[in-house]
Amino acid sequence: MNGDFFDRLDAELAELTRQGAHLTAGDSVCRRAGRLARRGVAFALVAVTLAAALVSEFPASASGHGEVAQALTAQRL
Amino acid sequence: MMGLVRDRARWSDAQLLAAIARCDDRAFSAFYRRHLSLVVGWCARRADPELAADLTAEVFAAVLIGAARYEPTHESAAGWLLGIARNVLGHSVRRGQVDGRARRRLGASPLTVEDDDLARVLELADDQASSAGALLAGLPVDERLAVRARVIDERDYGEIARSLGCSEMVIRKRVSRGLARLRAQMAS
C-alpha cells in the first residue's frame, strides 16, 4: 500500500468494506452479548440452586430460629 | 475505480452510508474523502497530530461498523460523524490511550503514523479550518459568533449567552438561523 497514512487508511477500510468485515463485526457483538446473557442466566441459576440447597440443609438458620435455639441452650447450661 | 468513486461523490451522505452497509467499497472511499478533513480538523483541535491521525482511523472504522444504523436527520451526516468522534475521544480519554475497539472488531491491521503524515494532519486540519472559516465568514456577525461558540468551541448555550450579554433563547435562535444559512450555502 502506497501513499500517506490517510491513503493507506482509505485503502484498508475500503477493502474491509468490500469484504463485509463490518457485517461479521456486528455478528461478533451479537454473539458476545448472547454469551454474556447466557452466562448471566447460568450464574443466577447456580445462585438460586445454592440458596435452595442451603435453606433445605439448614432450615432453622435460614429462618433465624437457629440463633434463638442456640441462645436458649446456652441459657439452660 | 476513480471514476466510480467520483460518480459516488454526487451521492448524498445517506445514500453513501446505505451503500457502505451493503459492502460498497467505492461508497466508503467517497464518504471518507468527503469528510476526512472535517474529522482530522476536529481531532487535531483536541489532540496532537499523531493522536489525531489515530483517532481519525478509529472514527472511520466506527463509521463502517455503524453505517447500517445511520438514520438521516439532516442532509449531511457531519453531526452523526462528529458524535462518533466525540465518543471515540471520550473513551480514549477515559482509558488513557486511543480507542481501538472498532478497528479490532473489523480485524484491521495497525497503521503506523510516519513523520511525513504529521504534516499531512496539519494540512488537512488547515483545509478544514479555512473552509469552515470561509463559510462562517459569510454569516452576519451575531450568527457567526453564536455558531462558532456553540458548534466549533462546543460551549453551553447559557455560557455563550452570558459572554455575549443576551438571553439563551436569542443565542439558540442565532445558532439555528446561522446553521440554516450555512446549509443553504453548502447546498448552493
CSV table of C-alpha atoms in Angstrom, one decimal:
chain,number,residue,atom,x,y,z
A,1,MET,CA,0.0,0.0,0.0
A,2,ASN,CA,1.5,3.3,-1.0
A,3,GLY,CA,0.7,6.9,-0.1
A,4,ASP,CA,0.4,8.7,3.2
A,5,PHE,CA,-1.4,7.4,6.4
A,6,PHE,CA,-4.8,8.6,5.2
A,7,ASP,CA,-4.4,7.0,1.7
A,8,ARG,CA,-3.5,3.7,3.4
A,9,LEU,CA,-6.4,4.1,5.8
A,10,ASP,CA,-8.8,4.7,2.9
A,11,ALA,CA,-7.4,1.6,1.0
A,12,GLU,CA,-7.6,-0.6,4.1
A,13,LEU,CA,-11.1,0.4,5.3
A,14,ALA,CA,-12.4,0.3,1.7
A,15,GLU,CA,-11.0,-3.3,1.3
A,16,LEU,CA,-12.7,-4.3,4.7
A,17,THR,CA,-15.9,-2.8,3.4
A,18,ARG,CA,-15.7,-4.8,0.2
A,19,GLN,CA,-15.0,-8.0,2.3
A,20,GLY,CA,-18.0,-7.2,4.5
A,21,ALA,CA,-15.9,-7.1,7.7
A,22,HIS,CA,-18.5,-4.8,9.3
A,23,LEU,CA,-21.2,-7.5,8.9
A,24,THR,CA,-19.0,-10.0,10.7
A,25,ALA,CA,-18.1,-7.4,13.4
A,26,GLY,CA,-21.8,-6.8,14.1
A,27,ASP,CA,-22.3,-10.6,14.4
A,28,SER,CA,-19.4,-10.9,16.8
A,29,VAL,CA,-21.0,-8.2,19.0
A,30,CYS,CA,-24.3,-10.1,19.0
A,31,ARG,CA,-22.6,-13.3,19.8
A,32,ARG,CA,-20.7,-11.7,22.7
A,33,ALA,CA,-24.0,-10.2,24.0
A,34,GLY,CA,-25.7,-13.6,23.7
A,35,ARG,CA,-22.8,-15.2,25.5
A,36,LEU,CA,-22.9,-12.7,28.3
A,37,ALA,CA,-26.7,-13.1,28.7
A,38,ARG,CA,-26.3,-16.9,28.8
A,39,ARG,CA,-23.6,-16.6,31.5
A,40,GLY,CA,-25.8,-14.3,33.5
A,41,VAL,CA,-28.7,-16.7,33.4
A,42,ALA,CA,-26.4,-19.6,34.3
A,43,PHE,CA,-24.9,-17.6,37.3
A,44,ALA,CA,-28.4,-16.8,38.5
A,45,LEU,CA,-29.5,-20.5,38.3
A,46,VAL,CA,-26.4,-21.6,40.3
A,47,ALA,CA,-27.0,-18.9,42.9
A,48,VAL,CA,-30.7,-19.9,43.3
A,49,THR,CA,-29.8,-23.6,43.5
A,50,LEU,CA,-27.1,-23.0,46.1
A,51,ALA,CA,-29.5,-20.9,48.2
A,52,ALA,CA,-32.2,-23.6,47.9
A,53,ALA,CA,-29.6,-26.3,49.0
A,54,LEU,CA,-28.5,-24.2,52.0
A,55,VAL,CA,-32.1,-23.5,53.1
A,56,SER,CA,-33.1,-27.2,52.8
A,57,GLU,CA,-29.9,-28.2,54.7
A,58,PHE,CA,-30.2,-25.6,57.5
A,59,PRO,CA,-33.8,-24.5,57.6
A,60,ALA,CA,-33.5,-23.1,61.1
A,61,SER,CA,-30.6,-20.9,60.2
A,62,ALA,CA,-32.5,-19.6,57.2
A,63,SER,CA,-35.5,-18.5,59.3
A,64,GLY,CA,-33.3,-17.2,62.2
A,65,HIS,CA,-34.5,-19.8,64.6
A,66,GLY,CA,-31.1,-21.4,64.8
A,67,GLU,CA,-29.6,-18.4,66.8
A,68,VAL,CA,-32.6,-18.4,69.2
A,69,ALA,CA,-32.2,-22.2,69.8
A,70,GLN,CA,-28.5,-21.7,70.5
A,71,ALA,CA,-29.2,-18.9,72.9
A,72,LEU,CA,-31.8,-20.9,74.8
A,73,THR,CA,-29.4,-23.9,75.0
A,74,ALA,CA,-26.7,-21.6,76.3
A,75,GLN,CA,-29.1,-20.2,79.0
A,76,ARG,CA,-30.0,-23.7,80.1
A,77,LEU,CA,-26.3,-24.6,80.5
B,1,MET,CA,-12.2,2.8,-9.8
B,2,MET,CA,-11.5,6.5,-9.5
B,3,GLY,CA,-14.4,7.2,-11.9
B,4,LEU,CA,-16.8,5.2,-9.8
B,5,VAL,CA,-15.6,7.0,-6.7
B,6,ARG,CA,-16.2,10.3,-8.4
B,7,ASP,CA,-19.6,9.2,-9.5
B,8,ARG,CA,-20.5,8.4,-5.9
B,9,ALA,CA,-19.2,11.8,-4.8
B,10,ARG,CA,-22.5,13.2,-6.1
B,11,TRP,CA,-24.5,10.9,-3.8
B,12,SER,CA,-25.9,12.2,-0.5
B,13,ASP,CA,-24.3,11.0,2.8
B,14,ALA,CA,-27.4,8.9,3.5
B,15,GLN,CA,-27.0,7.1,0.1
B,16,LEU,CA,-23.3,6.5,0.7
B,17,LEU,CA,-23.8,5.1,4.2
B,18,ALA,CA,-26.6,2.8,2.9
B,19,ALA,CA,-24.2,1.6,0.2
B,20,ILE,CA,-21.4,1.1,2.7
B,21,ALA,CA,-23.7,-1.1,4.7
B,22,ARG,CA,-24.1,-3.1,1.5
B,23,CYS,CA,-20.3,-3.6,1.2
B,24,ASP,CA,-19.8,-0.9,-1.5
B,25,ASP,CA,-16.1,0.0,-1.0
B,26,ARG,CA,-16.3,2.9,-3.5
B,27,ALA,CA,-19.0,4.4,-1.4
B,28,PHE,CA,-16.8,4.2,1.6
B,29,SER,CA,-14.0,6.0,-0.2
B,30,ALA,CA,-16.3,8.7,-1.4
B,31,PHE,CA,-17.7,9.2,2.1
B,32,TYR,CA,-14.2,9.1,3.6
B,33,ARG,CA,-12.8,11.7,1.2
B,34,ARG,CA,-15.8,14.0,1.7
B,35,HIS,CA,-15.4,14.1,5.5
B,36,LEU,CA,-11.7,13.4,6.1
B,37,SER,CA,-10.7,17.0,6.7
B,38,LEU,CA,-13.7,17.6,9.0
B,39,VAL,CA,-12.7,14.6,11.2
B,40,VAL,CA,-9.0,15.3,11.1
B,41,GLY,CA,-9.6,19.0,11.9
B,42,TRP,CA,-11.9,18.2,14.8
B,43,CYS,CA,-9.4,15.7,16.2
B,44,ALA,CA,-6.4,17.9,15.7
B,45,ARG,CA,-8.0,20.7,17.7
B,46,ARG,CA,-8.2,18.3,20.7
B,47,ALA,CA,-5.1,16.1,20.4
B,48,ASP,CA,-1.6,16.2,18.9
B,49,PRO,CA,-1.2,15.3,15.2
B,50,GLU,CA,-0.1,11.7,15.9
B,51,LEU,CA,-3.1,11.0,18.1
B,52,ALA,CA,-5.4,12.9,15.8
B,53,ALA,CA,-4.4,10.5,12.9
B,54,ASP,CA,-5.0,7.5,15.2
B,55,LEU,CA,-8.4,8.9,16.4
B,56,THR,CA,-9.4,9.6,12.8
B,57,ALA,CA,-8.6,5.9,11.9
B,58,GLU,CA,-10.8,4.7,14.7
B,59,VAL,CA,-13.6,7.1,13.8
B,60,PHE,CA,-13.8,5.9,10.2
B,61,ALA,CA,-13.6,2.3,11.4
B,62,ALA,CA,-16.6,3.0,13.7
B,63,VAL,CA,-18.4,4.6,10.7
B,64,LEU,CA,-18.0,1.4,8.8
B,65,ILE,CA,-19.5,-0.6,11.6
B,66,GLY,CA,-22.3,1.9,12.3
B,67,ALA,CA,-23.2,2.7,8.7
B,68,ALA,CA,-26.2,0.3,8.7
B,69,ARG,CA,-27.7,2.1,11.8
B,70,TYR,CA,-27.4,5.6,10.3
B,71,GLU,CA,-30.8,7.4,10.3
B,72,PRO,CA,-30.6,10.6,8.2
B,73,THR,CA,-31.9,13.6,10.1
B,74,HIS,CA,-30.1,16.2,8.1
B,75,GLU,CA,-28.8,16.4,4.6
B,76,SER,CA,-25.2,16.0,5.9
B,77,ALA,CA,-24.0,13.2,8.2
B,78,ALA,CA,-21.4,15.6,9.7
B,79,GLY,CA,-23.2,15.8,13.0
B,80,TRP,CA,-23.5,12.0,13.3
B,81,LEU,CA,-19.8,11.7,12.3
B,82,LEU,CA,-18.7,14.2,15.0
B,83,GLY,CA,-20.9,12.4,17.5
B,84,ILE,CA,-18.8,9.2,16.8
B,85,ALA,CA,-15.6,11.3,17.1
B,86,ARG,CA,-16.8,12.6,20.5
B,87,ASN,CA,-17.5,9.0,21.7
B,88,VAL,CA,-14.1,7.8,20.4
B,89,LEU,CA,-12.3,10.7,22.1
B,90,GLY,CA,-14.2,10.3,25.3
B,91,HIS,CA,-13.5,6.6,25.5
B,92,SER,CA,-9.8,7.2,24.7
B,93,VAL,CA,-9.5,9.8,27.4
B,94,ARG,CA,-11.1,7.5,30.0
B,95,ARG,CA,-8.8,4.7,29.1
B,96,GLY,CA,-5.7,6.9,28.7
B,97,GLN,CA,-5.0,5.5,25.2
B,98,VAL,CA,-6.5,5.8,21.8
B,99,ASP,CA,-9.6,3.7,21.5
B,100,GLY,CA,-9.1,0.8,19.0
B,101,ARG,CA,-12.2,-1.3,19.5
B,102,ALA,CA,-13.7,-0.7,16.1
B,103,ARG,CA,-10.5,-1.5,14.3
B,104,ARG,CA,-10.1,-4.7,16.4
B,105,ARG,CA,-13.6,-5.7,15.6
B,106,LEU,CA,-13.0,-5.2,11.9
B,107,GLY,CA,-9.7,-7.1,12.1
B,108,ALA,CA,-7.9,-4.0,10.6
B,109,SER,CA,-4.1,-4.1,10.6
B,110,PRO,CA,-2.4,-1.4,12.6
B,111,LEU,CA,-1.2,1.6,10.5
B,112,THR,CA,1.9,3.5,11.7
B,113,VAL,CA,2.0,7.3,11.6
B,114,GLU,CA,5.2,8.4,9.9
B,115,ASP,CA,6.8,11.8,10.3
B,116,ASP,CA,5.5,13.0,6.9
B,117,ASP,CA,2.0,12.0,8.0
B,118,LEU,CA,2.1,14.6,10.8
B,119,ALA,CA,2.5,17.4,8.2
B,120,ARG,CA,-0.5,15.9,6.3
B,121,VAL,CA,-2.6,16.0,9.5
B,122,LEU,CA,-1.8,19.7,9.9
B,123,GLU,CA,-2.5,20.4,6.2
B,124,LEU,CA,-5.9,18.6,6.4
B,125,ALA,CA,-6.8,20.5,9.7
B,126,ASP,CA,-5.9,23.8,8.0
B,127,ASP,CA,-8.1,22.9,5.0
B,128,GLN,CA,-11.0,22.3,7.3
B,129,ALA,CA,-10.3,25.4,9.3
B,130,SER,CA,-10.1,27.6,6.2
B,131,SER,CA,-13.2,26.1,4.6
B,132,ALA,CA,-15.2,26.4,7.8
B,133,GLY,CA,-13.8,29.9,8.2
B,134,ALA,CA,-14.8,30.8,4.7
B,135,LEU,CA,-18.3,29.5,5.3
B,136,LEU,CA,-18.6,31.2,8.6
B,137,ALA,CA,-17.3,34.5,7.1
B,138,GLY,CA,-20.5,34.6,5.0
B,139,LEU,CA,-22.7,34.8,8.1
B,140,PRO,CA,-23.8,38.0,9.9
B,141,VAL,CA,-21.6,38.8,12.8
B,142,ASP,CA,-24.1,37.9,15.6
B,143,GLU,CA,-24.8,34.5,14.0
B,144,ARG,CA,-21.1,33.8,13.3
B,145,LEU,CA,-20.2,34.4,16.9
B,146,ALA,CA,-23.0,32.2,18.1
B,147,VAL,CA,-22.3,29.3,15.7
B,148,ARG,CA,-18.6,29.5,16.3
B,149,ALA,CA,-19.1,29.4,20.1
B,150,ARG,CA,-21.7,26.6,20.0
B,151,VAL,CA,-20.6,24.3,17.2
B,152,ILE,CA,-16.8,24.8,16.9
B,153,ASP,CA,-15.9,25.6,20.6
B,154,GLU,CA,-18.8,23.4,21.9
B,155,ARG,CA,-19.8,25.8,24.7
B,156,ASP,CA,-23.1,25.7,26.5
B,157,TYR,CA,-25.9,28.0,25.4
B,158,GLY,CA,-26.0,29.5,28.9
B,159,GLU,CA,-22.3,30.3,28.9
B,160,ILE,CA,-22.5,31.8,25.4
B,161,ALA,CA,-25.5,33.9,26.4
B,162,ARG,CA,-23.6,35.3,29.5
B,163,SER,CA,-20.5,36.1,27.5
B,164,LEU,CA,-22.4,37.8,24.7
B,165,GLY,CA,-24.8,39.6,27.1
B,166,CYS,CA,-28.1,38.3,25.8
B,167,SER,CA,-30.6,35.6,26.6
B,168,GLU,CA,-30.2,31.9,26.0
B,169,MET,CA,-33.2,31.9,23.7
B,170,VAL,CA,-31.6,34.6,21.5
B,171,ILE,CA,-28.5,32.5,21.2
B,172,ARG,CA,-30.5,29.4,20.3
B,173,LYS,CA,-32.2,31.4,17.5
B,174,ARG,CA,-29.0,32.8,16.2
B,175,VAL,CA,-27.3,29.3,16.1
B,176,SER,CA,-30.4,27.9,14.4
B,177,ARG,CA,-30.6,30.6,11.8
B,178,GLY,CA,-26.8,30.5,11.2
B,179,LEU,CA,-26.8,26.7,10.7
B,180,ALA,CA,-29.7,27.0,8.3
B,181,ARG,CA,-27.8,29.7,6.4
B,182,LEU,CA,-24.7,27.5,6.3
B,183,ARG,CA,-26.7,24.5,5.0
B,184,ALA,CA,-28.2,26.7,2.2
B,185,GLN,CA,-24.6,28.0,1.4
B,186,MET,CA,-23.3,24.4,1.2
B,187,ALA,CA,-26.2,23.2,-0.9
B,188,SER,CA,-25.7,26.0,-3.4
